[in-house]
Amino acid sequence: MMDAKDLMKKAFSAGVARVQPTRCLPPDLTGAGAPTGVIAMGKAAVAMIEAALPRLGAPPLFAFAVAPYGHALHHAAPSVEIIEASHPHPDENSLRAGARALTLAATLGPGQRLLALVSGGGSSTLCAPAPGVRFEEKRAAIAALHRAGAPIGDINAVRSALSSVKSGRLGAAAKGAFVQSFIISDVPGDDPASVASGPTVRARKTDDATQII
């Protein structure tokens, strides 16, 4: 009989192995030959983009990844532009990453594809406050929710209400390009709009962010 500690370690290792990007991303990402720009975000951003690029069938229009500090140490693809930013709370590099992602997405249009590679941690590393919202105000609001023990769904609802990149807004910036998202979930229920606050997936329901606060 395996003791409880060993069983938990084995289960954890099996779960981590199952979501390795080399295993869970489709082997064919050619996308019917559509010119493709790639944006990856979150803790698995670098691993996901490295796994995806050889499967595209052609060099991407651009390849950009934003990951938490220390998560790009083993990166070996010089064609990928990388920004490392803070997690779980955003910093100035998160703002740089948000602006860069929106700028790149806006270069796309009909007949092209935005390939979004999304994983947990993308909410804080990819940041673009909504018009009229100062970065310091948004950061303080989210930090207060963390301190209050708010569930991740509520935190992401407020993040989305205060953002120009979350709840599908990054995808909308692609101006009619086909948006294809591959998402490694770290949230209960696996709602794609909740992972990294859904940069390419609009929430299915509207939460009252004011009431949550």
PDB file of C-alpha atoms in Angstrom:
ATOM      1  CA  MET A   1       0.000   0.000   0.000  1.00  0.00           C
ATOM      2  CA  MET A   2       1.265   3.467  -0.923  1.00  0.00           C
ATOM      3  CA  ASP A   3       1.137   5.931   1.928  1.00  0.00           C
ATOM      4  CA  ALA A   4      -0.885   9.142   1.560  1.00  0.00           C
ATOM      5  CA  LYS A   5       2.108  11.432   1.029  1.00  0.00           C
ATOM      6  CA  ASP A   6       3.552   9.302  -1.766  1.00  0.00           C
ATOM      7  CA  LEU A   7       0.121   8.990  -3.364  1.00  0.00           C
ATOM      8  CA  MET A   8      -0.336  12.762  -3.393  1.00  0.00           C
ATOM      9  CA  LYS A   9       3.130  13.282  -4.883  1.00  0.00           C
ATOM     10  CA  LYS A  10       2.397  10.733  -7.595  1.00  0.00           C
ATOM     11  CA  ALA A  11      -0.963  12.324  -8.396  1.00  0.00           C
ATOM     12  CA  PHE A  12       0.612  15.780  -8.534  1.00  0.00           C
ATOM     13  CA  SER A  13       3.397  14.602 -10.848  1.00  0.00           C
ATOM     14  CA  ALA A  14       0.884  12.894 -13.120  1.00  0.00           C
ATOM     15  CA  GLY A  15      -1.201  16.061 -13.339  1.00  0.00           C
ATOM     16  CA  VAL A  16       1.807  18.228 -14.180  1.00  0.00           C
ATOM     17  CA  ALA A  17       2.950  15.754 -16.832  1.00  0.00           C
ATOM     18  CA  ARG A  18      -0.501  15.697 -18.407  1.00  0.00           C
ATOM     19  CA  VAL A  19      -0.558  19.456 -19.038  1.00  0.00           C
ATOM     20  CA  GLN A  20       2.933  19.810 -20.474  1.00  0.00           C
ATOM     21  CA  PRO A  21       2.493  21.883 -23.664  1.00  0.00           C
ATOM     22  CA  THR A  22       4.426  19.367 -25.760  1.00  0.00           C
ATOM     23  CA  ARG A  23       1.764  16.834 -24.835  1.00  0.00           C
ATOM     24  CA  CYS A  24      -1.491  18.793 -24.682  1.00  0.00           C
ATOM     25  CA  LEU A  25      -1.109  21.131 -27.675  1.00  0.00           C
ATOM     26  CA  PRO A  26      -2.321  19.674 -30.999  1.00  0.00           C
ATOM     27  CA  PRO A  27       0.462  18.329 -33.222  1.00  0.00           C
ATOM     28  CA  ASP A  28      -0.856  20.343 -36.189  1.00  0.00           C
ATOM     29  CA  LEU A  29      -1.233  24.105 -35.687  1.00  0.00           C
ATOM     30  CA  THR A  30      -0.938  25.105 -39.338  1.00  0.00           C
ATOM     31  CA  GLY A  31      -4.366  26.738 -39.272  1.00  0.00           C
ATOM     32  CA  ALA A  32      -5.105  26.090 -42.967  1.00  0.00           C
ATOM     33  CA  GLY A  33      -2.086  28.190 -43.860  1.00  0.00           C
ATOM     34  CA  ALA A  34      -3.416  31.478 -42.471  1.00  0.00           C
ATOM     35  CA  PRO A  35      -0.616  33.954 -41.612  1.00  0.00           C
ATOM     36  CA  THR A  36      -0.374  33.732 -37.845  1.00  0.00           C
ATOM     37  CA  GLY A  37       0.733  35.915 -34.967  1.00  0.00           C
ATOM     38  CA  VAL A  38       1.325  34.194 -31.641  1.00  0.00           C
ATOM     39  CA  ILE A  39       0.823  35.676 -28.174  1.00  0.00           C
ATOM     40  CA  ALA A  40       1.466  33.542 -25.076  1.00  0.00           C
ATOM     41  CA  MET A  41       0.854  34.540 -21.481  1.00  0.00           C
ATOM     42  CA  GLY A  42       1.092  33.077 -17.993  1.00  0.00           C
ATOM     43  CA  LYS A  43       3.312  30.672 -16.121  1.00  0.00           C
ATOM     44  CA  ALA A  44       3.435  28.225 -19.045  1.00  0.00           C
ATOM     45  CA  ALA A  45       3.793  30.930 -21.724  1.00  0.00           C
ATOM     46  CA  VAL A  46       7.356  30.132 -22.765  1.00  0.00           C
ATOM     47  CA  ALA A  47       6.857  26.365 -22.741  1.00  0.00           C
ATOM     48  CA  MET A  48       3.644  26.754 -24.760  1.00  0.00           C
ATOM     49  CA  ILE A  49       5.140  29.028 -27.403  1.00  0.00           C
ATOM     50  CA  GLU A  50       8.214  26.841 -27.780  1.00  0.00           C
ATOM     51  CA  ALA A  51       5.978  23.808 -28.297  1.00  0.00           C
ATOM     52  CA  ALA A  52       3.707  25.651 -30.723  1.00  0.00           C
ATOM     53  CA  LEU A  53       6.184  27.299 -33.096  1.00  0.00           C
ATOM     54  CA  PRO A  54       7.494  24.100 -34.743  1.00  0.00           C
ATOM     55  CA  ARG A  55       3.881  23.026 -35.353  1.00  0.00           C
ATOM     56  CA  LEU A  56       2.809  26.139 -37.277  1.00  0.00           C
ATOM     57  CA  GLY A  57       4.205  25.009 -40.597  1.00  0.00           C
ATOM     58  CA  ALA A  58       5.541  28.499 -41.382  1.00  0.00           C
ATOM     59  CA  PRO A  59       7.322  31.280 -39.482  1.00  0.00           C
ATOM     60  CA  PRO A  60       4.840  33.393 -37.508  1.00  0.00           C
ATOM     61  CA  LEU A  61       4.168  37.043 -38.254  1.00  0.00           C
ATOM     62  CA  PHE A  62       5.249  37.660 -34.657  1.00  0.00           C
ATOM     63  CA  ALA A  63       5.850  35.573 -31.543  1.00  0.00           C
ATOM     64  CA  PHE A  64       5.435  37.265 -28.165  1.00  0.00           C
ATOM     65  CA  ALA A  65       5.328  35.807 -24.661  1.00  0.00           C
ATOM     66  CA  VAL A  66       4.838  37.339 -21.226  1.00  0.00           C
ATOM     67  CA  ALA A  67       5.657  35.200 -18.191  1.00  0.00           C
ATOM     68  CA  PRO A  68       6.264  35.694 -14.467  1.00  0.00           C
ATOM     69  CA  TYR A  69       9.813  36.490 -13.404  1.00  0.00           C
ATOM     70  CA  GLY A  70      12.018  33.413 -13.516  1.00  0.00           C
ATOM     71  CA  HIS A  71       9.751  31.469 -15.877  1.00  0.00           C
ATOM     72  CA  ALA A  72      11.819  32.156 -19.019  1.00  0.00           C
ATOM     73  CA  LEU A  73      15.232  31.070 -17.772  1.00  0.00           C
ATOM     74  CA  HIS A  74      15.524  28.135 -20.150  1.00  0.00           C
ATOM     75  CA  HIS A  75      14.101  29.876 -23.206  1.00  0.00           C
ATOM     76  CA  ALA A  76      16.089  29.050 -26.329  1.00  0.00           C
ATOM     77  CA  ALA A  77      14.125  30.474 -29.291  1.00  0.00           C
ATOM     78  CA  PRO A  78      15.630  33.844 -30.284  1.00  0.00           C
ATOM     79  CA  SER A  79      12.677  34.626 -32.559  1.00  0.00           C
ATOM     80  CA  VAL A  80      10.369  35.009 -29.552  1.00  0.00           C
ATOM     81  CA  GLU A  81      10.034  38.415 -27.886  1.00  0.00           C
ATOM     82  CA  ILE A  82       9.681  37.929 -24.127  1.00  0.00           C
ATOM     83  CA  ILE A  83       8.714  40.231 -21.286  1.00  0.00           C
ATOM     84  CA  GLU A  84       8.896  38.974 -17.714  1.00  0.00           C
ATOM     85  CA  ALA A  85       6.492  40.623 -15.279  1.00  0.00           C
ATOM     86  CA  SER A  86       5.226  40.356 -11.722  1.00  0.00           C
ATOM     87  CA  HIS A  87       2.875  37.724 -10.328  1.00  0.00           C
ATOM     88  CA  PRO A  88       0.418  37.699  -8.556  1.00  0.00           C
ATOM     89  CA  HIS A  89       0.309  41.496  -8.577  1.00  0.00           C
ATOM     90  CA  PRO A  90       1.108  43.483 -11.767  1.00  0.00           C
ATOM     91  CA  ASP A  91       4.039  45.882 -12.141  1.00  0.00           C
ATOM     92  CA  GLU A  92       5.395  48.254 -14.785  1.00  0.00           C
ATOM     93  CA  ASN A  93       6.501  45.333 -16.942  1.00  0.00           C
ATOM     94  CA  SER A  94       2.924  44.026 -16.860  1.00  0.00           C
ATOM     95  CA  LEU A  95       1.866  47.354 -18.366  1.00  0.00           C
ATOM     96  CA  ARG A  96       4.568  47.069 -21.035  1.00  0.00           C
ATOM     97  CA  ALA A  97       3.387  43.578 -21.868  1.00  0.00           C
ATOM     98  CA  GLY A  98      -0.253  44.611 -22.083  1.00  0.00           C
ATOM     99  CA  ALA A  99       0.514  47.508 -24.401  1.00  0.00           C
ATOM    100  CA  ARG A 100       2.758  45.337 -26.549  1.00  0.00           C
ATOM    101  CA  ALA A 101       0.187  42.548 -26.876  1.00  0.00           C
ATOM    102  CA  LEU A 102      -2.548  44.985 -27.910  1.00  0.00           C
ATOM    103  CA  THR A 103      -0.233  46.632 -30.452  1.00  0.00           C
ATOM    104  CA  LEU A 104       0.722  43.296 -31.998  1.00  0.00           C
ATOM    105  CA  ALA A 105      -2.869  42.045 -32.116  1.00  0.00           C
ATOM    106  CA  ALA A 106      -3.920  45.251 -33.870  1.00  0.00           C
ATOM    107  CA  THR A 107      -1.536  44.503 -36.761  1.00  0.00           C
ATOM    108  CA  LEU A 108      -3.730  41.540 -37.732  1.00  0.00           C
ATOM    109  CA  GLY A 109      -6.890  41.534 -39.788  1.00  0.00           C
ATOM    110  CA  PRO A 110      -9.219  39.376 -41.909  1.00  0.00           C
ATOM    111  CA  GLY A 111      -7.559  36.345 -43.462  1.00  0.00           C
ATOM    112  CA  GLN A 112      -4.991  36.169 -40.676  1.00  0.00           C
ATOM    113  CA  ARG A 113      -4.937  34.375 -37.340  1.00  0.00           C
ATOM    114  CA  LEU A 114      -4.150  35.270 -33.753  1.00  0.00           C
ATOM    115  CA  LEU A 115      -2.984  32.174 -31.885  1.00  0.00           C
ATOM    116  CA  ALA A 116      -3.388  32.810 -28.158  1.00  0.00           C
ATOM    117  CA  LEU A 117      -1.621  30.491 -25.730  1.00  0.00           C
ATOM    118  CA  VAL A 118      -3.084  31.121 -22.297  1.00  0.00           C
ATOM    119  CA  SER A 119      -2.145  29.788 -18.863  1.00  0.00           C
ATOM    120  CA  GLY A 120      -2.567  30.738 -15.225  1.00  0.00           C
ATOM    121  CA  GLY A 121      -0.743  33.878 -14.147  1.00  0.00           C
ATOM    122  CA  GLY A 122      -1.674  35.769 -17.280  1.00  0.00           C
ATOM    123  CA  SER A 123      -3.995  38.112 -15.397  1.00  0.00           C
ATOM    124  CA  SER A 124      -1.197  39.875 -13.533  1.00  0.00           C
ATOM    125  CA  THR A 125       1.542  39.630 -16.161  1.00  0.00           C
ATOM    126  CA  LEU A 126      -0.637  41.102 -18.933  1.00  0.00           C
ATOM    127  CA  CYS A 127      -2.113  44.390 -17.760  1.00  0.00           C
ATOM    128  CA  ALA A 128      -3.831  47.284 -19.547  1.00  0.00           C
ATOM    129  CA  PRO A 129      -6.159  49.409 -17.389  1.00  0.00           C
ATOM    130  CA  ALA A 130      -9.429  50.565 -18.926  1.00  0.00           C
ATOM    131  CA  PRO A 131      -9.638  54.206 -20.060  1.00  0.00           C
ATOM    132  CA  GLY A 132      -9.955  56.484 -17.055  1.00  0.00           C
ATOM    133  CA  VAL A 133      -8.500  53.948 -14.627  1.00  0.00           C
ATOM    134  CA  ARG A 134      -5.018  54.575 -13.244  1.00  0.00           C
ATOM    135  CA  PHE A 135      -2.685  51.612 -12.896  1.00  0.00           C
ATOM    136  CA  GLU A 136      -2.166  52.286  -9.183  1.00  0.00           C
ATOM    137  CA  GLU A 137      -5.939  52.294  -8.613  1.00  0.00           C
ATOM    138  CA  LYS A 138      -6.411  48.976 -10.372  1.00  0.00           C
ATOM    139  CA  ARG A 139      -3.483  47.363  -8.572  1.00  0.00           C
ATOM    140  CA  ALA A 140      -4.793  48.542  -5.196  1.00  0.00           C
ATOM    141  CA  ALA A 141      -8.290  47.216  -5.901  1.00  0.00           C
ATOM    142  CA  ILE A 142      -7.056  43.749  -6.850  1.00  0.00           C
ATOM    143  CA  ALA A 143      -4.640  43.616  -3.909  1.00  0.00           C
ATOM    144  CA  ALA A 144      -7.524  44.453  -1.561  1.00  0.00           C
ATOM    145  CA  LEU A 145      -9.582  41.589  -2.989  1.00  0.00           C
ATOM    146  CA  HIS A 146      -6.657  39.199  -2.474  1.00  0.00           C
ATOM    147  CA  ARG A 147      -6.299  40.312   1.146  1.00  0.00           C
ATOM    148  CA  ALA A 148     -10.026  39.850   1.704  1.00  0.00           C
ATOM    149  CA  GLY A 149      -9.851  36.250   0.484  1.00  0.00           C
ATOM    150  CA  ALA A 150     -12.099  36.820  -2.525  1.00  0.00           C
ATOM    151  CA  PRO A 151     -12.549  33.768  -4.802  1.00  0.00           C
ATOM    152  CA  ILE A 152     -10.688  33.832  -8.101  1.00  0.00           C
ATOM    153  CA  GLY A 153     -13.915  34.233 -10.078  1.00  0.00           C
ATOM    154  CA  ASP A 154     -14.739  37.456  -8.255  1.00  0.00           C
ATOM    155  CA  ILE A 155     -11.182  38.762  -8.583  1.00  0.00           C
ATOM    156  CA  ASN A 156     -11.202  38.086 -12.323  1.00  0.00           C
ATOM    157  CA  ALA A 157     -14.598  39.766 -12.719  1.00  0.00           C
ATOM    158  CA  VAL A 158     -13.201  42.968 -11.196  1.00  0.00           C
ATOM    159  CA  ARG A 159      -9.979  42.663 -13.203  1.00  0.00           C
ATOM    160  CA  SER A 160     -12.019  42.391 -16.389  1.00  0.00           C
ATOM    161  CA  ALA A 161     -14.190  45.397 -15.562  1.00  0.00           C
ATOM    162  CA  LEU A 162     -11.073  47.523 -15.069  1.00  0.00           C
ATOM    163  CA  SER A 163      -9.181  46.229 -18.108  1.00  0.00           C
ATOM    164  CA  SER A 164      -8.629  46.968 -21.798  1.00  0.00           C
ATOM    165  CA  VAL A 165      -7.163  43.526 -22.493  1.00  0.00           C
ATOM    166  CA  LYS A 166      -9.223  41.009 -20.491  1.00  0.00           C
ATOM    167  CA  SER A 167     -12.681  39.475 -21.148  1.00  0.00           C
ATOM    168  CA  GLY A 168     -12.063  39.045 -24.863  1.00  0.00           C
ATOM    169  CA  ARG A 169     -10.612  42.493 -25.513  1.00  0.00           C
ATOM    170  CA  LEU A 170      -7.222  41.227 -26.702  1.00  0.00           C
ATOM    171  CA  GLY A 171      -8.978  39.073 -29.274  1.00  0.00           C
ATOM    172  CA  ALA A 172     -11.178  41.990 -30.334  1.00  0.00           C
ATOM    173  CA  ALA A 173      -8.049  44.061 -30.959  1.00  0.00           C
ATOM    174  CA  ALA A 174      -7.165  41.675 -33.796  1.00  0.00           C
ATOM    175  CA  LYS A 175      -9.756  43.450 -35.983  1.00  0.00           C
ATOM    176  CA  GLY A 176     -11.474  40.550 -37.670  1.00  0.00           C
ATOM    177  CA  ALA A 177      -8.620  38.049 -37.661  1.00  0.00           C
ATOM    178  CA  PHE A 178      -9.505  34.487 -36.728  1.00  0.00           C
ATOM    179  CA  VAL A 179      -8.730  34.070 -33.026  1.00  0.00           C
ATOM    180  CA  GLN A 180      -7.760  30.582 -31.859  1.00  0.00           C
ATOM    181  CA  SER A 181      -7.029  29.992 -28.177  1.00  0.00           C
ATOM    182  CA  PHE A 182      -5.381  27.084 -26.403  1.00  0.00           C
ATOM    183  CA  ILE A 183      -5.788  27.299 -22.653  1.00  0.00           C
ATOM    184  CA  ILE A 184      -4.195  25.398 -19.784  1.00  0.00           C
ATOM    185  CA  SER A 185      -6.675  25.846 -16.956  1.00  0.00           C
ATOM    186  CA  ASP A 186      -5.771  26.512 -13.350  1.00  0.00           C
ATOM    187  CA  VAL A 187      -9.304  27.385 -12.178  1.00  0.00           C
ATOM    188  CA  PRO A 188     -12.059  25.137 -10.786  1.00  0.00           C
ATOM    189  CA  GLY A 189     -14.585  24.322 -13.486  1.00  0.00           C
ATOM    190  CA  ASP A 190     -12.176  25.197 -16.319  1.00  0.00           C
ATOM    191  CA  ASP A 191     -14.205  28.184 -17.568  1.00  0.00           C
ATOM    192  CA  PRO A 192     -12.050  29.531 -20.448  1.00  0.00           C
ATOM    193  CA  ALA A 193     -13.157  33.063 -19.635  1.00  0.00           C
ATOM    194  CA  SER A 194     -11.654  32.736 -16.148  1.00  0.00           C
ATOM    195  CA  VAL A 195      -8.130  31.557 -17.004  1.00  0.00           C
ATOM    196  CA  ALA A 196      -5.959  34.715 -17.089  1.00  0.00           C
ATOM    197  CA  SER A 197      -9.297  36.604 -17.023  1.00  0.00           C
ATOM    198  CA  GLY A 198     -10.083  35.490 -20.571  1.00  0.00           C
ATOM    199  CA  PRO A 199      -8.033  37.809 -22.820  1.00  0.00           C
ATOM    200  CA  THR A 200      -9.618  36.214 -25.899  1.00  0.00           C
ATOM    201  CA  VAL A 201     -12.830  34.873 -24.352  1.00  0.00           C
ATOM    202  CA  ARG A 202     -15.616  37.182 -23.227  1.00  0.00           C
ATOM    203  CA  ALA A 203     -17.273  36.137 -19.985  1.00  0.00           C
ATOM    204  CA  ARG A 204     -20.598  34.366 -20.520  1.00  0.00           C
ATOM    205  CA  LYS A 205     -22.276  36.421 -17.821  1.00  0.00           C
ATOM    206  CA  THR A 206     -21.874  39.974 -16.609  1.00  0.00           C
ATOM    207  CA  ASP A 207     -20.768  40.222 -12.994  1.00  0.00           C
ATOM    208  CA  ASP A 208     -21.453  43.302 -10.959  1.00  0.00           C
ATOM    209  CA  ALA A 209     -17.884  44.302 -10.151  1.00  0.00           C
ATOM    210  CA  THR A 210     -19.079  47.105  -7.872  1.00  0.00           C
ATOM    211  CA  GLN A 211     -21.144  44.661  -5.819  1.00  0.00           C
ATOM    212  CA  ILE A 212     -18.185  42.260  -5.563  1.00  0.00           C
ATOM    213  CA  ILE A 213     -15.965  45.054  -4.250  1.00  0.00           C
TER     214      ILE A 213
END
